[in-house]
PDB file of C-alpha atoms in Angstrom:
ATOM      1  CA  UNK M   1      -4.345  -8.797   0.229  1.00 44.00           C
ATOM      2  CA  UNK M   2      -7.086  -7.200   1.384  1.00 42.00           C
ATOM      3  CA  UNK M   3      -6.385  -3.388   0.796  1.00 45.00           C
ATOM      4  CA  UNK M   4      -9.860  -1.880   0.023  1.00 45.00           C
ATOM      5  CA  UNK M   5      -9.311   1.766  -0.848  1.00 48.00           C
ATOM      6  CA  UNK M   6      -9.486   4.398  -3.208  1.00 47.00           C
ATOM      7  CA  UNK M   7      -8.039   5.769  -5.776  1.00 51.00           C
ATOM      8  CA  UNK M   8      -7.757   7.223  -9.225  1.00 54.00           C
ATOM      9  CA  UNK M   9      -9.874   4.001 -10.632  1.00 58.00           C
ATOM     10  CA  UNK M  10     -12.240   3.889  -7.523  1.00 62.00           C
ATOM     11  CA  UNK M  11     -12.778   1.592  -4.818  1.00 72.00           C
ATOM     12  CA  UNK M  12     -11.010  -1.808  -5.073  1.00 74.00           C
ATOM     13  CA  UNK M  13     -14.343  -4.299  -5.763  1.00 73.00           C
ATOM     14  CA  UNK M  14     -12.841  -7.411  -6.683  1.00 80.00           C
ATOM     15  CA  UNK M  15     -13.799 -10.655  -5.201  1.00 72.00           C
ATOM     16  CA  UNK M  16      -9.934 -11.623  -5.620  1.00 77.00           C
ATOM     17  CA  UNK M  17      -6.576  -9.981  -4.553  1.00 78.00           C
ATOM     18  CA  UNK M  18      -3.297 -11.079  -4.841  1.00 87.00           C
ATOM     19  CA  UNK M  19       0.188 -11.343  -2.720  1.00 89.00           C
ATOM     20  CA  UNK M  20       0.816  -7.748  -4.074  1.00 90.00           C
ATOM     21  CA  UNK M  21       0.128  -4.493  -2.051  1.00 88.00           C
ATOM     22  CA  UNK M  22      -2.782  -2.089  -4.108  1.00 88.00           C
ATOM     23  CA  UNK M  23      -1.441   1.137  -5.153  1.00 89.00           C
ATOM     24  CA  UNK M  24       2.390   1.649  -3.902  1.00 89.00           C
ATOM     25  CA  UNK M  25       3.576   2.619  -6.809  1.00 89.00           C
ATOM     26  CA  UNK M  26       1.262   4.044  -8.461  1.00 88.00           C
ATOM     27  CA  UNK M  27      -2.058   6.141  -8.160  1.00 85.00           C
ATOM     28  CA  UNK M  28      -3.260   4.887 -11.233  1.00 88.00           C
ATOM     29  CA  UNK M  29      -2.103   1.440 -11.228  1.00 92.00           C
ATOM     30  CA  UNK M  30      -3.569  -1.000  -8.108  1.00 91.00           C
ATOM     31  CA  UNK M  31      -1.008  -4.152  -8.915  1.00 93.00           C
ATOM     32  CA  UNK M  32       1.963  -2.418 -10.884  1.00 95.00           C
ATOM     33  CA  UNK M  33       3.764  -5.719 -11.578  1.00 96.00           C
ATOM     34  CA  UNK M  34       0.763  -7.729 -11.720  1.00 96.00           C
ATOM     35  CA  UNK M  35      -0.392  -5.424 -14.556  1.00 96.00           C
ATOM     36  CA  UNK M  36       3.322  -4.866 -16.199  1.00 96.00           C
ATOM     37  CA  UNK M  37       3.756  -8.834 -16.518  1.00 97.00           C
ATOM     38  CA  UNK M  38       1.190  -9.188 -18.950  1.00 96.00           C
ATOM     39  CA  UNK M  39       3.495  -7.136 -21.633  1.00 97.00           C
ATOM     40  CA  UNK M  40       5.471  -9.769 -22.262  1.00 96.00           C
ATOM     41  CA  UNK M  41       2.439 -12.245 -23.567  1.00 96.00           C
ATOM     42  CA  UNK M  42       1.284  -9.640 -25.835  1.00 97.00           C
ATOM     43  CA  UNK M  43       4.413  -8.646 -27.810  1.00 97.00           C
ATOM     44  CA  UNK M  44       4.991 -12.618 -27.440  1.00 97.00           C
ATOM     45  CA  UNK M  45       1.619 -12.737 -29.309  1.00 97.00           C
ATOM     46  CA  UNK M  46       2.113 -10.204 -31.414  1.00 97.00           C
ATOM     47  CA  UNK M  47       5.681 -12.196 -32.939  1.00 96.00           C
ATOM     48  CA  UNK M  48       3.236 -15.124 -33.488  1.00 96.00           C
ATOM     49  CA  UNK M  49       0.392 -13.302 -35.197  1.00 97.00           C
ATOM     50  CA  UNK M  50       3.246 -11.655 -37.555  1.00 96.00           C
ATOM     51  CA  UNK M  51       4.962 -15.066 -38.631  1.00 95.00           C
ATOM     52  CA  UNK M  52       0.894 -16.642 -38.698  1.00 94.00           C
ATOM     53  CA  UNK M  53       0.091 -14.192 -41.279  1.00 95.00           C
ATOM     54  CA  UNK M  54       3.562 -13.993 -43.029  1.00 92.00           C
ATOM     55  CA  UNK M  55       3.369 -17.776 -43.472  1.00 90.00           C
ATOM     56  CA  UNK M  56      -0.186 -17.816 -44.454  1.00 90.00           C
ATOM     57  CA  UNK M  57      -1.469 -20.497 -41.875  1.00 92.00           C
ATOM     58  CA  UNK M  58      -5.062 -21.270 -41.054  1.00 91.00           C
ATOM     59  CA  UNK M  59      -6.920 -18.807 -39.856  1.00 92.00           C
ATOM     60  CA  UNK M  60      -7.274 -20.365 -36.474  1.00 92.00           C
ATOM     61  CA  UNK M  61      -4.017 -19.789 -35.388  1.00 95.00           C
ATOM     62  CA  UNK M  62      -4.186 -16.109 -35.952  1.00 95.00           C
ATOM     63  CA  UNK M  63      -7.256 -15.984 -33.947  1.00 94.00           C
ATOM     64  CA  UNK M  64      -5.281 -17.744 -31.581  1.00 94.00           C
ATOM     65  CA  UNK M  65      -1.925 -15.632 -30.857  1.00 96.00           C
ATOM     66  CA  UNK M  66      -5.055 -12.538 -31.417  1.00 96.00           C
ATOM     67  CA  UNK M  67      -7.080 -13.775 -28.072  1.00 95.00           C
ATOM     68  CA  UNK M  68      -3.575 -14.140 -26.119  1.00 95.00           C
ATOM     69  CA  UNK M  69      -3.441 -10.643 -26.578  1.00 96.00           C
ATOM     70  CA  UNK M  70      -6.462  -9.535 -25.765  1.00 94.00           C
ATOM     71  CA  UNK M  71      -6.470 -11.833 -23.043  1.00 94.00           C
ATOM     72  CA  UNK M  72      -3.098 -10.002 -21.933  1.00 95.00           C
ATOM     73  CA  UNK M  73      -5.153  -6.393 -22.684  1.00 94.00           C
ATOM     74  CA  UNK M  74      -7.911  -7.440 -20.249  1.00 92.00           C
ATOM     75  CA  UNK M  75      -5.851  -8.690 -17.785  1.00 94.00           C
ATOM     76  CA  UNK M  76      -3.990  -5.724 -17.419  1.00 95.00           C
ATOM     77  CA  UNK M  77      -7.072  -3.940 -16.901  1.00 92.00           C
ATOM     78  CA  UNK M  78      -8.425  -5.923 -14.338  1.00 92.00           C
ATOM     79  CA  UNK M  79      -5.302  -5.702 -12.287  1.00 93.00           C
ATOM     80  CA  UNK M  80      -4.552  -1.928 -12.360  1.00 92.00           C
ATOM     81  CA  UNK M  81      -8.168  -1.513 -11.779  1.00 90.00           C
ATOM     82  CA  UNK M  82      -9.163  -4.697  -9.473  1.00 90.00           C
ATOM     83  CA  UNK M  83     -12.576  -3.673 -11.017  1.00 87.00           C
ATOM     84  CA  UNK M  84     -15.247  -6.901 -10.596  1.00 84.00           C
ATOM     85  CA  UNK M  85     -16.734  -5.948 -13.641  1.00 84.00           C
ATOM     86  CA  UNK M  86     -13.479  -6.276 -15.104  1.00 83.00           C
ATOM     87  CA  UNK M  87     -12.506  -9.295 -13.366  1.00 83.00           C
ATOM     88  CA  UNK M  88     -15.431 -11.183 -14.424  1.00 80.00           C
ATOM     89  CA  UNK M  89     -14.410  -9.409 -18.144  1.00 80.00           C
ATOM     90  CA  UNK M  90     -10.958 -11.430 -17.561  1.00 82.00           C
ATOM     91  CA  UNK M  91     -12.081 -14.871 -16.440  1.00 85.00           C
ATOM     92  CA  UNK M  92     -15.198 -15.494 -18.914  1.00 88.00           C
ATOM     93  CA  UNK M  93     -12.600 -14.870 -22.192  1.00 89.00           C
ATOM     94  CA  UNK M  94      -9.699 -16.844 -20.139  1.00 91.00           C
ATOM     95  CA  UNK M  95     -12.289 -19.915 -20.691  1.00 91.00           C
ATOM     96  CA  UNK M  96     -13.490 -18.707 -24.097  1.00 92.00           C
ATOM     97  CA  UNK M  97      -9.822 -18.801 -25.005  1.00 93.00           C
ATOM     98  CA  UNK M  98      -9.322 -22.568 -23.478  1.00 93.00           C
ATOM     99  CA  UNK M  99     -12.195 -23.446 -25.448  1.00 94.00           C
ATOM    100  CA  UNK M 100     -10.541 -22.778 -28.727  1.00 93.00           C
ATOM    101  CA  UNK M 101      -7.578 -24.512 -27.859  1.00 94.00           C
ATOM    102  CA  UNK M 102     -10.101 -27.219 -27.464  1.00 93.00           C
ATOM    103  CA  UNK M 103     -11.121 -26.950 -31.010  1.00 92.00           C
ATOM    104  CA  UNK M 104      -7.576 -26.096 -32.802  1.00 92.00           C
ATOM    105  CA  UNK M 105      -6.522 -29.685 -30.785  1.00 92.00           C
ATOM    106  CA  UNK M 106      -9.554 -31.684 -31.199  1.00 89.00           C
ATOM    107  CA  UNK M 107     -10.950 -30.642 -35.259  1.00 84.00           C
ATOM    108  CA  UNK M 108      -8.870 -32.357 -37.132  1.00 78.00           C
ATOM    109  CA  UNK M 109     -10.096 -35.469 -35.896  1.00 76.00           C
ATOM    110  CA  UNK M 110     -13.615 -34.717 -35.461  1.00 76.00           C
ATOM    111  CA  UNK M 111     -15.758 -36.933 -37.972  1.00 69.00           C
ATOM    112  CA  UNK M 112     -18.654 -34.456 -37.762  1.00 70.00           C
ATOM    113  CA  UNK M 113     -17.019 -30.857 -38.622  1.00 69.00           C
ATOM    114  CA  UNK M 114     -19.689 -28.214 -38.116  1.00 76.00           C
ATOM    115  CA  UNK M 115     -21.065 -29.745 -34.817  1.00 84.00           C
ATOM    116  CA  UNK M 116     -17.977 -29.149 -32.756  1.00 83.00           C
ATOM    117  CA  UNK M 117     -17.589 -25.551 -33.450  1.00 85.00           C
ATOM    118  CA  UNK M 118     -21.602 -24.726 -32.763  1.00 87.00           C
ATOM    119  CA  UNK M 119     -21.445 -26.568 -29.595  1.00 88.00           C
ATOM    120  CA  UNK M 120     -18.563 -24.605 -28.342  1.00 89.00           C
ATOM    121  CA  UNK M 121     -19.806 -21.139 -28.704  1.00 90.00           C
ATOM    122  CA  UNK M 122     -23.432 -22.284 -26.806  1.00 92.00           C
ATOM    123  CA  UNK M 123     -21.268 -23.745 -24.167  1.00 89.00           C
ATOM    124  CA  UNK M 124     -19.095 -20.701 -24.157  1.00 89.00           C
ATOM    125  CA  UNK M 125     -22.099 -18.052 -24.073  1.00 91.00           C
ATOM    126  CA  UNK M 126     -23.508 -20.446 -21.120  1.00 91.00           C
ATOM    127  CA  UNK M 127     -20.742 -20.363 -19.496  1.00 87.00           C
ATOM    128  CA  UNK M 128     -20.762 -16.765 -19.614  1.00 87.00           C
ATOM    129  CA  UNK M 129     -24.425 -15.768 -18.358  1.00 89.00           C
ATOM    130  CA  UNK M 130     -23.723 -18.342 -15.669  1.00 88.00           C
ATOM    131  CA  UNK M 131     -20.484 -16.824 -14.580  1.00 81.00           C
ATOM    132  CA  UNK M 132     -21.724 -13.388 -14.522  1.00 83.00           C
ATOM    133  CA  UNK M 133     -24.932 -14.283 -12.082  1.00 82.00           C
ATOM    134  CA  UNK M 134     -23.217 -16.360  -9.665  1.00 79.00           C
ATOM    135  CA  UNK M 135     -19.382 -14.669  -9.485  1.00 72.00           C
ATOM    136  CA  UNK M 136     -17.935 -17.729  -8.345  1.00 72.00           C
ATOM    137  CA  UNK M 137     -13.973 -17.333  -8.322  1.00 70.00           C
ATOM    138  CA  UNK M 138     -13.860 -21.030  -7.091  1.00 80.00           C
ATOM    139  CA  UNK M 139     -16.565 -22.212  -9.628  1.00 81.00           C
ATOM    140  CA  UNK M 140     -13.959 -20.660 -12.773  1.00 84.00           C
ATOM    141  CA  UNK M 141     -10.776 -21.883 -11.419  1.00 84.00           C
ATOM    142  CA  UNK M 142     -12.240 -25.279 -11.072  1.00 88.00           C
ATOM    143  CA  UNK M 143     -14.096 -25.039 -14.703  1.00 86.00           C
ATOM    144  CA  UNK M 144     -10.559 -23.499 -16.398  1.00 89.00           C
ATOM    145  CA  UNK M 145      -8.348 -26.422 -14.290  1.00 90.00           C
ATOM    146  CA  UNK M 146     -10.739 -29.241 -16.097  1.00 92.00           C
ATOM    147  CA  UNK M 147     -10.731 -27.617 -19.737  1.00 92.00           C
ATOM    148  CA  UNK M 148      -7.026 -27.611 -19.310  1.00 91.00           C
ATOM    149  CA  UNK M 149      -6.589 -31.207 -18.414  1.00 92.00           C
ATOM    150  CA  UNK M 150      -8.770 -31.994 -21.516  1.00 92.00           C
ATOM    151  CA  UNK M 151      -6.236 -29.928 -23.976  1.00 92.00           C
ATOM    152  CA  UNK M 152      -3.215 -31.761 -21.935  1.00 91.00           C
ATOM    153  CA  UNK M 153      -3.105 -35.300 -22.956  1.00 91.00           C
ATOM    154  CA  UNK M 154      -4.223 -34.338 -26.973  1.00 92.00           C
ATOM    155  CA  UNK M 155      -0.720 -31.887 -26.843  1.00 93.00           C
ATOM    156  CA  UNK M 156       0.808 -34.835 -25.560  1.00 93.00           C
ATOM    157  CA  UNK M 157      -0.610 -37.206 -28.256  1.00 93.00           C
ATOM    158  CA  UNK M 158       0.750 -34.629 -30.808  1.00 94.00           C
ATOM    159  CA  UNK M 159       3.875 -34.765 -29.210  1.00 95.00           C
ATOM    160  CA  UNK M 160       4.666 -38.585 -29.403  1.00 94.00           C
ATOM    161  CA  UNK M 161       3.882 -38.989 -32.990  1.00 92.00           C
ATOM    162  CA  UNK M 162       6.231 -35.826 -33.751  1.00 93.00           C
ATOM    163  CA  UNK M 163       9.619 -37.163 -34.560  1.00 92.00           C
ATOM    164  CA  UNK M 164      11.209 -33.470 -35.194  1.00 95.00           C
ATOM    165  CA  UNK M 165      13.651 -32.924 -32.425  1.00 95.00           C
ATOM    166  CA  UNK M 166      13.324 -29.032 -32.601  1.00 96.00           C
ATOM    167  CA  UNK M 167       9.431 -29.199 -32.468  1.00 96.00           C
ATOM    168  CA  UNK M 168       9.640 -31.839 -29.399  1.00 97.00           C
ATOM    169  CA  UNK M 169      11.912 -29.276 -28.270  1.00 97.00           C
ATOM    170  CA  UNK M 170       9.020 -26.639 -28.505  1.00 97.00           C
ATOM    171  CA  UNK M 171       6.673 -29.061 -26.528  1.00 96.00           C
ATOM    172  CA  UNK M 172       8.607 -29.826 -23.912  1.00 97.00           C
ATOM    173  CA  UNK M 173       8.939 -25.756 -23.394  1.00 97.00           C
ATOM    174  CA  UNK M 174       5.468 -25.752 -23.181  1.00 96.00           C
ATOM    175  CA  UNK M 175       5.072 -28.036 -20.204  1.00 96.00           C
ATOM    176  CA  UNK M 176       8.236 -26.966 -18.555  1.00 97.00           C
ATOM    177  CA  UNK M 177       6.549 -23.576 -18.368  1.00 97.00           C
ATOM    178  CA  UNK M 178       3.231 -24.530 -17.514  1.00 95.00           C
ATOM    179  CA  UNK M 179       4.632 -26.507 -14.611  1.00 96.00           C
ATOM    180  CA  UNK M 180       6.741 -24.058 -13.161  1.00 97.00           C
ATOM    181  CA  UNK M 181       3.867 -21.162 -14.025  1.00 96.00           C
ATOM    182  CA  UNK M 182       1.434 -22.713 -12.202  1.00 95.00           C
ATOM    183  CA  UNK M 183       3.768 -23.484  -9.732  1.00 96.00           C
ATOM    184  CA  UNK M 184       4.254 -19.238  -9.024  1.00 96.00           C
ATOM    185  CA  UNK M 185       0.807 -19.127  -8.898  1.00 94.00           C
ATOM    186  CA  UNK M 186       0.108 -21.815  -6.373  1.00 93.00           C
ATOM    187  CA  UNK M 187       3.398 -19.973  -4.525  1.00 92.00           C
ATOM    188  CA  UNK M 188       1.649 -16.715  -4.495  1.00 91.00           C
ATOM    189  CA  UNK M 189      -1.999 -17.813  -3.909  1.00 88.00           C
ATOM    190  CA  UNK M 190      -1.193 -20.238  -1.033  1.00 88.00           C
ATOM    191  CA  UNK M 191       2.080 -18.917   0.936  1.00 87.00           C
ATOM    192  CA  UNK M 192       1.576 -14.793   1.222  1.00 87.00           C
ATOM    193  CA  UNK M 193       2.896 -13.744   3.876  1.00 83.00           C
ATOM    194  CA  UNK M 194       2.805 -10.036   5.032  1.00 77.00           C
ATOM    195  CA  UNK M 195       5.652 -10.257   6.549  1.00 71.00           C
ATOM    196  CA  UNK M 196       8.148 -10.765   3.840  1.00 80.00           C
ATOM    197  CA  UNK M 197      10.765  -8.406   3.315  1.00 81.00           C
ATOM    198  CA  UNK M 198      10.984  -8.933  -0.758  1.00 86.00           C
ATOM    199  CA  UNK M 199       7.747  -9.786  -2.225  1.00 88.00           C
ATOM    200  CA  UNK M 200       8.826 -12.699  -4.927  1.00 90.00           C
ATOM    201  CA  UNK M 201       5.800 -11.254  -7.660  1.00 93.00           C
ATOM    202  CA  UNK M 202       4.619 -15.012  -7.963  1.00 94.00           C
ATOM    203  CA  UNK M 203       1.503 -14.069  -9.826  1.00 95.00           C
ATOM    204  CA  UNK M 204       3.665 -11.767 -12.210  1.00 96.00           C
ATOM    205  CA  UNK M 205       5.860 -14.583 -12.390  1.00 97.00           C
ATOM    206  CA  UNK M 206       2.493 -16.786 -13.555  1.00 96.00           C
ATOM    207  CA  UNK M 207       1.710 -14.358 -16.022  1.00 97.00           C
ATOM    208  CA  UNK M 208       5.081 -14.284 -17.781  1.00 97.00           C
ATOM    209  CA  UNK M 209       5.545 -17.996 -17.496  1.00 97.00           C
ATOM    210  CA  UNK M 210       2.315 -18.629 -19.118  1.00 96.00           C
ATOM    211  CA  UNK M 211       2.671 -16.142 -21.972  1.00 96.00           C
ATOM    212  CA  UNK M 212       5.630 -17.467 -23.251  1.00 98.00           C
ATOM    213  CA  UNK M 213       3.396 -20.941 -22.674  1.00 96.00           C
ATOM    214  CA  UNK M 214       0.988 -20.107 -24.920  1.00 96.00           C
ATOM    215  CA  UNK M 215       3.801 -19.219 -27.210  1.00 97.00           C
ATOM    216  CA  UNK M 216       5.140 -22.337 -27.090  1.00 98.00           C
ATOM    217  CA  UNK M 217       1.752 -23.995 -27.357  1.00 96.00           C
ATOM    218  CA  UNK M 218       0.664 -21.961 -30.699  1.00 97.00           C
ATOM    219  CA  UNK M 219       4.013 -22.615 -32.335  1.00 97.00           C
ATOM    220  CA  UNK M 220       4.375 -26.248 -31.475  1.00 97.00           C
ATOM    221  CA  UNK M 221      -0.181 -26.819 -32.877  1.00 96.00           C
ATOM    222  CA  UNK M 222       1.348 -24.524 -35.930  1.00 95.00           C
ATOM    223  CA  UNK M 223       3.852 -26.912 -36.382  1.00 96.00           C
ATOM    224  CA  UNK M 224       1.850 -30.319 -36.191  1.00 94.00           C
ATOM    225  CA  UNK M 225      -1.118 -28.797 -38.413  1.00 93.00           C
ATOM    226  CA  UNK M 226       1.357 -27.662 -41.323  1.00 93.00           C
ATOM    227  CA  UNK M 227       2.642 -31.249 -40.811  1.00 92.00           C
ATOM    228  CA  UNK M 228      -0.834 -32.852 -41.210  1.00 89.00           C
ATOM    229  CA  UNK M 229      -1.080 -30.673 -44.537  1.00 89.00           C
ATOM    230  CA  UNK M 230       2.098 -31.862 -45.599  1.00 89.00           C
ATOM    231  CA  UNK M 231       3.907 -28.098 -45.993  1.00 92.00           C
ATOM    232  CA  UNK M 232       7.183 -29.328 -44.789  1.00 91.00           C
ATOM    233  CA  UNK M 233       7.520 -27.501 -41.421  1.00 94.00           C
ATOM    234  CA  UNK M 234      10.377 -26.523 -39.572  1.00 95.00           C
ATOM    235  CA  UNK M 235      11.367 -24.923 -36.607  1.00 96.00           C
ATOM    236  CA  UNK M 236      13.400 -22.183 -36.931  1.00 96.00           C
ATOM    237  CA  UNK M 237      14.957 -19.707 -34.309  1.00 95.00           C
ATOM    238  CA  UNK M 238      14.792 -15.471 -33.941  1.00 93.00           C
ATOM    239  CA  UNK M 239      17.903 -14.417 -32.976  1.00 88.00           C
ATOM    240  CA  UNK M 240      18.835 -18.019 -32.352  1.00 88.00           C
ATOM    241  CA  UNK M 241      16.513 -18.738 -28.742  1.00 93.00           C
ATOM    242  CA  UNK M 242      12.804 -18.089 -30.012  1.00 96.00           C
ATOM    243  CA  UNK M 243      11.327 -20.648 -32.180  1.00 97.00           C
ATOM    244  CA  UNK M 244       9.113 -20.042 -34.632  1.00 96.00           C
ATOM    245  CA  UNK M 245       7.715 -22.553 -37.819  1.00 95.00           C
ATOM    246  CA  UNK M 246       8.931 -21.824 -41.363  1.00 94.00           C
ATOM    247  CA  UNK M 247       6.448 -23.398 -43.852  1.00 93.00           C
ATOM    248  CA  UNK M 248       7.199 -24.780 -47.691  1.00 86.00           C
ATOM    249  CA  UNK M 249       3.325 -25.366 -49.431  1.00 80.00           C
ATOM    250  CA  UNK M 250       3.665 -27.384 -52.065  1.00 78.00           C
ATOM    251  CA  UNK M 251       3.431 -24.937 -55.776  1.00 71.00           C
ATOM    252  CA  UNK M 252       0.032 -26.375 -56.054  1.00 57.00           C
ATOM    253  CA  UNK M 253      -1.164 -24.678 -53.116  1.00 48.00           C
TER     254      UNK M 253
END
């Protein structure tokens, strides 16, 4: 949409609008549901973090379900402000975040330990000057599509040598809402129309698809890492529909 006007946050300066009309419902709000569909993610993230730390599993996962929600934080900025400072605040950690996905999939296999780590952060402070002098919306969706396709066929690795049907379960979650998320967001990106009568919210749709993706994604690399340490991981269910991993350490731990 291209609905450049002003309001409570200022003028509309982003280099990328959506299929959702600035401002209708809200003075202070440019895309209300673009902005409200990011609350699901964090309170999504914020269940993770909780059983992370209850359960006492590597650090990296915490810092994981963390990012998702300030991912989801930033997010919601950028679209109740379509700010460009903001928006190039959004992309830059969405490929920060991708990056440690990167590492939580990739480490435990990685013969030489401290390398991997250091060349991530240079590659993700690069990344980030870079980004911020050339503002290149087609440059980061590009960038994020290829780190993606990296993490894909390692989750799928994980998943054939997983024979626990409740954690295959949990992967195939994963993909189903990845598909289907990016789907929403092809759907919204490609096919707005003004003249629809009932705007279907595809990009909200994206965002609540792909936080309960990253939920699925932390709780099934939770699952395979406490499996790798041998703590006897299951997959147990809140309220009987949202997994989550229950842990057993062995007493020597």
């Amino acid at each position: 949409m291209a609905d450049v006007i002003s309001s409570f946050s200022g003028r509309v300066t982003s280099t990328t609008e959506w299929c959702e009309k600035n401002y209708v419902y809200s003075p202070y709000i440019a895309e209300f549901f673009n902005t409200l569909s990011n609350i699901p993610c964090i309170l999504l993230a914020l269940i993770g973090l909780v059983n992370s730390l209850r359960q006492r599993l590597e650090r990296r996962f915490s810092v994981l379900h963390v990012s998702n929600m300030v991912l989801a934080i930033w997010n919601i900025l950028y679209h109740a402000t379509l700010n460009r400072v903001l928006q190039q605040s959004d992309e830059t950690p969405v490929i920060w975040e991708t990056l440690l996905y990167i590492y939580v999939l990739y480490s435990p296999d990685w013969h030489y330990r401290r390398t991997m780590p250091t060349f991530l952060v240079l590659y993700g402070a690069i990344f980030a000057i870079v980004h911020w002098h050339l503002q290149s919306g087609i440059c980061f969706k590009v960038h994020f599509l290829i780190l993606c396709l990296l993490c894909i066929p390692r989750m799928y690795k994980y998943y054939l040598y997983t024979e626990d049907l409740y954690a295959k379960r949990v992967a195939k979650l994963y993909a189903v809402t990845l598909v289907v998320g990016t789907l929403c967001w092809l759907f919204d990106r490609v096919l707005c129309k003004d003249s629809w009568l009932v705007n279907p919210q595809g990009h909200a749709m994206w965002h609540i698809f792909i936080g309960f993706n990253s939920y699925f994604a932390n709780t099934f690399l939770m699952f395979w890492r406490a499996q790798q340490r041998g703590w006897a991981p299951r997959i147990l269910h809140y309220m009987g529909i949202l997994p989550y991993v229950k842990i057993r350490k062995p007493k020597a731990q």
